[in-house]
mmCIF file of C-alpha atoms in Angstrom:
data_model
loop_
_atom_site.group_PDB
_atom_site.id
_atom_site.type_symbol
_atom_site.label_atom_id
_atom_site.label_comp_id
_atom_site.label_asym_id
_atom_site.label_seq_id
_atom_site.Cartn_x
_atom_site.Cartn_y
_atom_site.Cartn_z
ATOM 1 C CA MET A 1 -16.418 -10.208 -11.001
ATOM 2 C CA ASP A 2 -17.143 -8.720 -14.403
ATOM 3 C CA ASN A 3 -20.148 -6.782 -13.086
ATOM 4 C CA PHE A 4 -18.154 -4.321 -10.990
ATOM 5 C CA ARG A 5 -20.229 -2.471 -8.418
ATOM 6 C CA PRO A 6 -19.164 1.183 -8.295
ATOM 7 C CA TRP A 7 -19.559 1.551 -4.535
ATOM 8 C CA MET A 8 -16.705 -0.904 -3.905
ATOM 9 C CA ILE A 9 -13.669 0.912 -2.513
ATOM 10 C CA LEU A 10 -11.258 -1.895 -3.486
ATOM 11 C CA ARG A 11 -11.337 -4.390 -6.305
ATOM 12 C CA VAL A 12 -8.718 -7.143 -6.670
ATOM 13 C CA MET A 13 -8.975 -9.002 -9.976
ATOM 14 C CA ASP A 14 -7.374 -12.317 -11.016
ATOM 15 C CA THR A 15 -4.149 -11.705 -9.105
ATOM 16 C CA ASP A 16 -1.177 -14.060 -9.472
ATOM 17 C CA VAL A 17 2.130 -13.886 -7.596
ATOM 18 C CA THR A 18 4.957 -16.381 -8.091
ATOM 19 C CA PHE A 19 8.149 -16.710 -6.050
ATOM 20 C CA GLY A 20 10.875 -18.874 -7.559
ATOM 21 C CA GLY A 21 8.404 -20.872 -9.605
ATOM 22 C CA LEU A 22 6.051 -21.415 -6.652
ATOM 23 C CA ALA A 23 2.607 -19.796 -6.816
ATOM 24 C CA ALA A 24 1.938 -17.627 -3.751
ATOM 25 C CA LEU A 25 -1.361 -16.329 -5.188
ATOM 26 C CA LYS A 26 -3.369 -17.899 -7.994
ATOM 27 C CA GLY A 27 -6.220 -15.974 -9.605
ATOM 28 C CA VAL A 28 -7.357 -14.243 -6.395
ATOM 29 C CA SER A 29 -10.297 -11.871 -6.845
ATOM 30 C CA PHE A 30 -12.470 -10.047 -4.326
ATOM 31 C CA GLU A 31 -14.152 -6.719 -3.633
ATOM 32 C CA LEU A 32 -14.361 -4.579 -0.516
ATOM 33 C CA ARG A 33 -17.119 -2.162 0.438
ATOM 34 C CA PRO A 34 -16.272 1.075 2.287
ATOM 35 C CA GLY A 35 -16.462 1.031 6.077
ATOM 36 C CA ILE A 36 -16.584 -2.721 6.701
ATOM 37 C CA ILE A 37 -14.247 -5.281 8.263
ATOM 38 C CA LYS A 38 -13.198 -7.994 5.833
ATOM 39 C CA SER A 39 -10.939 -10.667 7.278
ATOM 40 C CA ILE A 40 -8.522 -12.825 5.313
ATOM 41 C CA ILE A 41 -7.931 -16.225 6.882
ATOM 42 C CA GLY A 42 -6.055 -19.367 5.934
ATOM 43 C CA PRO A 43 -3.246 -21.615 7.137
ATOM 44 C CA ASN A 44 0.368 -20.461 7.217
ATOM 45 C CA GLY A 45 1.649 -20.070 3.683
ATOM 46 C CA ALA A 46 -1.811 -19.519 2.234
ATOM 47 C CA GLY A 47 -0.811 -16.163 0.717
ATOM 48 C CA LYS A 48 -2.483 -13.784 3.164
ATOM 49 C CA SER A 49 0.428 -11.412 3.777
ATOM 50 C CA THR A 50 1.438 -11.641 0.125
ATOM 51 C CA LEU A 51 -2.023 -10.375 -0.802
ATOM 52 C CA LEU A 52 -1.651 -7.354 1.503
ATOM 53 C CA ASN A 53 1.821 -6.729 0.095
ATOM 54 C CA VAL A 54 0.420 -6.607 -3.431
ATOM 55 C CA ILE A 55 -2.405 -4.257 -2.435
ATOM 56 C CA THR A 56 0.004 -1.882 -0.670
ATOM 57 C CA GLY A 57 2.594 -1.980 -3.471
ATOM 58 C CA LEU A 58 5.378 -3.735 -1.563
ATOM 59 C CA ILE A 59 5.492 -6.459 -4.209
ATOM 60 C CA LYS A 60 4.227 -6.501 -7.772
ATOM 61 C CA ALA A 61 1.767 -9.066 -9.050
ATOM 62 C CA ASP A 62 2.747 -11.185 -12.041
ATOM 63 C CA ARG A 63 -0.792 -10.917 -13.348
ATOM 64 C CA GLY A 64 -4.029 -9.219 -12.401
ATOM 65 C CA THR A 65 -5.306 -5.764 -11.591
ATOM 66 C CA ILE A 66 -6.079 -3.811 -8.433
ATOM 67 C CA LYS A 67 -8.369 -0.771 -8.349
ATOM 68 C CA PHE A 68 -8.798 1.520 -5.348
ATOM 69 C CA LYS A 69 -11.471 4.201 -5.360
ATOM 70 C CA GLY A 70 -11.739 3.703 -9.099
ATOM 71 C CA HIS A 71 -8.020 4.131 -9.836
ATOM 72 C CA PHE A 72 -5.608 1.411 -10.957
ATOM 73 C CA LEU A 73 -2.778 0.676 -8.511
ATOM 74 C CA ASP A 74 -0.656 -1.334 -10.942
ATOM 75 C CA HIS A 75 2.930 0.014 -10.946
ATOM 76 C CA VAL A 76 2.104 2.628 -8.282
ATOM 77 C CA PRO A 77 4.864 2.873 -5.609
ATOM 78 C CA PRO A 78 3.994 2.258 -1.935
ATOM 79 C CA HIS A 79 4.260 5.897 -0.841
ATOM 80 C CA ARG A 80 1.803 6.940 -3.549
ATOM 81 C CA ILE A 81 -0.568 4.168 -2.505
ATOM 82 C CA SER A 82 -0.346 5.464 1.068
ATOM 83 C CA GLN A 83 -1.124 8.982 -0.125
ATOM 84 C CA ALA A 84 -4.092 7.586 -2.077
ATOM 85 C CA GLY A 85 -5.601 6.314 1.178
ATOM 86 C CA ILE A 86 -4.323 2.805 1.975
ATOM 87 C CA SER A 87 -2.455 2.230 5.237
ATOM 88 C CA ARG A 88 -0.751 -0.879 6.591
ATOM 89 C CA THR A 89 0.560 -2.486 9.772
ATOM 90 C CA PHE A 90 2.868 -5.493 9.810
ATOM 91 C CA GLN A 91 2.921 -8.961 11.326
ATOM 92 C CA HIS A 92 6.097 -8.039 13.218
ATOM 93 C CA VAL A 93 5.790 -4.596 14.790
ATOM 94 C CA GLU A 94 7.784 -1.893 12.987
ATOM 95 C CA ILE A 95 8.638 0.992 15.326
ATOM 96 C CA PHE A 96 11.211 3.747 15.666
ATOM 97 C CA GLU A 97 12.635 2.505 18.942
ATOM 98 C CA LYS A 98 14.465 5.652 20.068
ATOM 99 C CA MET A 99 11.593 7.991 19.268
ATOM 100 C CA THR A 100 8.729 8.688 21.637
ATOM 101 C CA VAL A 101 5.313 7.139 21.192
ATOM 102 C CA LEU A 102 3.948 10.502 20.041
ATOM 103 C CA GLU A 103 6.770 10.962 17.525
ATOM 104 C CA ASN A 104 6.146 7.478 16.115
ATOM 105 C CA VAL A 105 2.539 8.398 15.401
ATOM 106 C CA MET A 106 3.490 11.794 13.985
ATOM 107 C CA VAL A 107 5.674 10.034 11.402
ATOM 108 C CA GLY A 108 2.466 8.725 9.839
ATOM 109 C CA ARG A 109 1.495 12.280 8.876
ATOM 110 C CA HIS A 110 4.605 13.034 6.788
ATOM 111 C CA ASN A 111 2.828 12.246 3.495
ATOM 112 C CA HIS A 112 0.271 14.959 4.275
ATOM 113 C CA MET A 113 2.535 17.876 5.184
ATOM 114 C CA PHE A 114 1.993 21.081 3.226
ATOM 115 C CA THR A 115 5.401 22.692 3.755
ATOM 116 C CA ASN A 116 8.434 22.579 1.471
ATOM 117 C CA PHE A 117 12.123 21.945 2.110
ATOM 118 C CA PHE A 118 12.994 25.662 2.346
ATOM 119 C CA GLU A 119 10.257 26.354 4.889
ATOM 120 C CA CYS A 120 11.272 23.355 6.995
ATOM 121 C CA GLY A 121 14.968 24.263 6.905
ATOM 122 C CA PHE A 122 14.333 27.754 8.322
ATOM 123 C CA LYS A 123 11.573 26.696 10.735
ATOM 124 C CA MET A 124 9.258 29.324 9.348
ATOM 125 C CA PRO A 125 5.965 30.092 11.149
ATOM 126 C CA LYS A 126 4.040 27.949 8.675
ATOM 127 C CA VAL A 127 6.214 24.973 9.644
ATOM 128 C CA ARG A 128 5.638 25.531 13.356
ATOM 129 C CA ARG A 129 1.885 25.716 12.790
ATOM 130 C CA GLU A 130 2.043 22.539 10.731
ATOM 131 C CA GLU A 131 4.023 20.698 13.406
ATOM 132 C CA ALA A 132 1.550 21.805 16.074
ATOM 133 C CA ARG A 133 -1.372 20.586 13.961
ATOM 134 C CA ILE A 134 0.282 17.216 13.368
ATOM 135 C CA GLN A 135 1.068 16.854 17.076
ATOM 136 C CA ASP A 136 -2.559 17.580 17.996
ATOM 137 C CA GLU A 137 -3.801 15.017 15.459
ATOM 138 C CA ALA A 138 -1.316 12.412 16.729
ATOM 139 C CA MET A 139 -2.437 12.999 20.330
ATOM 140 C CA GLU A 140 -6.061 12.477 19.285
ATOM 141 C CA LEU A 141 -5.088 9.099 17.835
ATOM 142 C CA LEU A 142 -3.215 8.156 21.006
ATOM 143 C CA GLU A 143 -6.375 8.979 22.958
ATOM 144 C CA PHE A 144 -8.361 6.868 20.479
ATOM 145 C CA THR A 145 -6.071 3.885 21.113
ATOM 146 C CA GLY A 146 -5.783 4.490 24.865
ATOM 147 C CA LEU A 147 -2.102 5.461 24.775
ATOM 148 C CA GLN A 148 -2.313 9.169 25.590
ATOM 149 C CA SER A 149 -0.558 8.669 28.943
ATOM 150 C CA LYS A 150 2.400 7.034 27.144
ATOM 151 C CA ALA A 151 2.913 9.839 24.593
ATOM 152 C CA GLY A 152 6.291 10.954 25.974
ATOM 153 C CA GLU A 153 7.715 7.491 26.596
ATOM 154 C CA GLU A 154 10.273 5.828 24.378
ATOM 155 C CA ALA A 155 8.467 3.495 21.980
ATOM 156 C CA SER A 156 10.730 0.545 22.764
ATOM 157 C CA SER A 157 9.658 0.678 26.425
ATOM 158 C CA LEU A 158 6.063 -0.273 25.610
ATOM 159 C CA PRO A 159 4.888 -3.877 26.026
ATOM 160 C CA LEU A 160 3.979 -5.701 22.812
ATOM 161 C CA GLY A 161 0.242 -5.027 23.072
ATOM 162 C CA GLU A 162 0.754 -1.273 23.355
ATOM 163 C CA GLN A 163 3.339 -1.290 20.556
ATOM 164 C CA LYS A 164 0.728 -2.869 18.291
ATOM 165 C CA LEU A 165 -1.813 -0.218 19.263
ATOM 166 C CA MET A 166 0.778 2.479 18.572
ATOM 167 C CA GLU A 167 1.388 1.010 15.115
ATOM 168 C CA ILE A 168 -2.359 1.076 14.447
ATOM 169 C CA ALA A 169 -2.433 4.735 15.554
ATOM 170 C CA ARG A 170 0.438 5.499 13.174
ATOM 171 C CA GLY A 171 -1.444 3.758 10.372
ATOM 172 C CA LEU A 172 -4.501 5.882 11.093
ATOM 173 C CA ALA A 173 -2.339 9.022 11.071
ATOM 174 C CA THR A 174 -2.090 8.704 7.282
ATOM 175 C CA GLN A 175 -5.863 9.370 7.202
ATOM 176 C CA PRO A 176 -6.661 6.194 5.242
ATOM 177 C CA ASP A 177 -9.896 5.063 3.665
ATOM 178 C CA LEU A 178 -8.589 1.487 4.001
ATOM 179 C CA ILE A 179 -6.270 0.099 6.671
ATOM 180 C CA CYS A 180 -4.649 -3.326 6.301
ATOM 181 C CA LEU A 181 -3.895 -5.013 9.635
ATOM 182 C CA ASP A 182 -1.540 -8.013 9.550
ATOM 183 C CA GLU A 183 -2.056 -10.143 12.694
ATOM 184 C CA PRO A 184 -2.573 -7.248 15.139
ATOM 185 C CA ALA A 185 -3.437 -9.665 17.972
ATOM 186 C CA ALA A 186 -0.575 -12.124 17.441
ATOM 187 C CA GLY A 187 1.295 -12.812 20.682
ATOM 188 C CA LEU A 188 -1.166 -10.872 22.836
ATOM 189 C CA ASN A 189 -2.933 -12.018 25.980
ATOM 190 C CA GLU A 190 -6.715 -12.159 26.214
ATOM 191 C CA SER A 191 -7.066 -8.657 27.671
ATOM 192 C CA ASP A 192 -4.872 -7.041 25.012
ATOM 193 C CA THR A 193 -6.670 -9.010 22.279
ATOM 194 C CA LYS A 194 -10.017 -7.641 23.458
ATOM 195 C CA GLN A 195 -8.588 -4.110 23.396
ATOM 196 C CA VAL A 196 -7.341 -4.576 19.811
ATOM 197 C CA SER A 197 -10.745 -5.974 18.842
ATOM 198 C CA ARG A 198 -12.519 -2.927 20.281
ATOM 199 C CA ILE A 199 -10.164 -0.562 18.455
ATOM 200 C CA ILE A 200 -10.766 -2.319 15.120
ATOM 201 C CA GLU A 201 -14.511 -2.015 15.591
ATOM 202 C CA GLN A 202 -14.088 1.691 16.410
ATOM 203 C CA ILE A 203 -12.043 2.139 13.218
ATOM 204 C CA LYS A 204 -14.979 0.730 11.276
ATOM 205 C CA LEU A 205 -17.302 3.223 12.986
ATOM 206 C CA ARG A 206 -15.086 6.004 11.639
ATOM 207 C CA GLY A 207 -16.030 4.851 8.148
ATOM 208 C CA ILE A 208 -12.637 3.284 7.410
ATOM 209 C CA ALA A 209 -12.567 -0.078 5.653
ATOM 210 C CA VAL A 210 -10.438 -2.760 7.320
ATOM 211 C CA LEU A 211 -8.641 -5.706 5.750
ATOM 212 C CA LEU A 212 -7.685 -7.953 8.656
ATOM 213 C CA ILE A 213 -5.361 -10.959 8.793
ATOM 214 C CA GLU A 214 -5.620 -12.841 12.066
ATOM 215 C CA HIS A 215 -5.349 -16.399 13.376
ATOM 216 C CA ASP A 216 -7.581 -15.778 16.408
ATOM 217 C CA MET A 217 -10.817 -17.320 15.135
ATOM 218 C CA LYS A 218 -12.945 -15.951 17.965
ATOM 219 C CA LEU A 219 -11.827 -12.404 17.163
ATOM 220 C CA ILE A 220 -12.425 -12.987 13.452
ATOM 221 C CA MET A 221 -15.914 -14.383 13.907
ATOM 222 C CA ASP A 222 -16.896 -11.709 16.442
ATOM 223 C CA ILE A 223 -16.002 -8.579 14.464
ATOM 224 C CA SER A 224 -15.876 -9.465 10.746
ATOM 225 C CA ASP A 225 -18.572 -8.415 8.318
ATOM 226 C CA GLU A 226 -17.103 -10.628 5.600
ATOM 227 C CA ILE A 227 -14.386 -13.282 5.440
ATOM 228 C CA LEU A 228 -12.149 -14.318 2.549
ATOM 229 C CA VAL A 229 -10.528 -17.755 2.865
ATOM 230 C CA LEU A 230 -7.251 -18.595 1.138
ATOM 231 C CA ASN A 231 -5.583 -21.991 0.837
ATOM 232 C CA HIS A 232 -2.415 -22.649 -1.189
ATOM 233 C CA GLY A 233 -2.722 -19.182 -2.715
ATOM 234 C CA GLN A 234 -6.267 -19.678 -3.984
ATOM 235 C CA LYS A 235 -9.586 -18.340 -2.783
ATOM 236 C CA ILE A 236 -11.676 -21.250 -1.574
ATOM 237 C CA ALA A 237 -14.538 -19.353 0.082
ATOM 238 C CA GLU A 238 -15.930 -15.896 0.753
ATOM 239 C CA GLY A 239 -18.928 -14.785 2.775
ATOM 240 C CA THR A 240 -20.260 -13.806 6.168
ATOM 241 C CA PRO A 241 -18.871 -15.413 9.329
ATOM 242 C CA GLU A 242 -21.968 -17.604 9.518
ATOM 243 C CA GLU A 243 -21.502 -18.771 5.927
ATOM 244 C CA ILE A 244 -17.806 -19.484 6.444
ATOM 245 C CA GLN A 245 -18.447 -21.451 9.640
ATOM 246 C CA SER A 246 -20.736 -23.813 7.769
ATOM 247 C CA ASP A 247 -18.742 -24.029 4.511
ATOM 248 C CA SER A 248 -17.642 -27.633 4.002
ATOM 249 C CA LYS A 249 -14.663 -26.637 1.831
ATOM 250 C CA VAL A 250 -13.289 -24.414 4.586
ATOM 251 C CA ILE A 251 -13.807 -27.032 7.285
ATOM 252 C CA ASP A 252 -12.254 -29.771 5.156
ATOM 253 C CA ALA A 253 -9.302 -27.590 4.190
ATOM 254 C CA TYR A 254 -7.937 -26.807 7.622
ATOM 255 C CA LEU A 255 -10.266 -25.395 10.278
ATOM 256 C CA GLY A 256 -12.297 -28.340 11.505
ATOM 257 C CA GLY A 257 -13.343 -28.020 15.106
ATOM 258 C CA GLU A 258 -11.531 -24.707 15.536
ATOM 259 C CA ILE A 259 -14.016 -22.800 13.392
ATOM 260 C CA GLU A 260 -16.991 -24.734 14.739
ATOM 261 C CA ASN A 261 -16.083 -23.654 18.282
ATOM 262 C CA ALA A 262 -15.239 -20.024 17.454
#
C-alpha cells in the first residue's frame, strides 16, 4: 500500500492491536473509496469489531497508522473523529431508552451545534432556531429510514428492527462521510433485514462510504462493492463479492458452502 491513491477517503496501514498478549489485529491494511460499501467479514473473534473500534478511536492501535480524508487519526479522541466525518453504530443497539425516537436522532447533531453555553442557558432566539433546524433534519432522517410515524414514541418501545434503523438515523445525523455499521441485521427477520439492506444502499447513493460488518452472507454479497476478509486478526483476502466467493483461502478458512450458496 505504499502507492497511496489520493482519492481514497480512508487508509488503514499495518495496524496491530494486542489484548493481554493475544493479537486481535496483525498488520491489517486496506483502503476505502468514497461512496462505496465495503464489507468486513470473518468468523467470530476475527477482529472485525476491533478494527472498527480502532478506526473510530474507541481503542488505540499498538502499531500502524490510519488516515481519513488525508488527516492522521492517531491519538485523536472519538468525538473529534466523529466531528471529522466518521460515524458508528454498534453490534448491540445503544439507545436512550426514555427519550423519544426523534430526540434520539437529534442527539446525533450535538457535535454540529453552533451555539454556546450562555446562549443555551438563556434559550436565546439563536438557540431556538438551532433546535428547530436540528429537529427538521432529524425528521428528514426518520423519513429516510421509514420511522417518521414513530417520532414521538419512546425509543424503548420500538421492536429491535426499528431500533436498529433509529440508530442508523442517529449515525447519519452526524453528517458523516463514512458510517461504520456493526451487524445492523443481527437478530432481524427476513423482512427487517431487507429493509436494512435497502437503507444501506440508499446511504451509498447519498455519497456516504459504508464499512459494514455482517454475518448475513446473502446481504453481504448482494450489496457490497468490495469485501475485506479477516481471520485470526489478519487479512486473508480482499476484492469484489465475485472474487471473494471464488477465493480458495476464504473458502478453506471458514465459509465453505455458506459463501458458495450466498
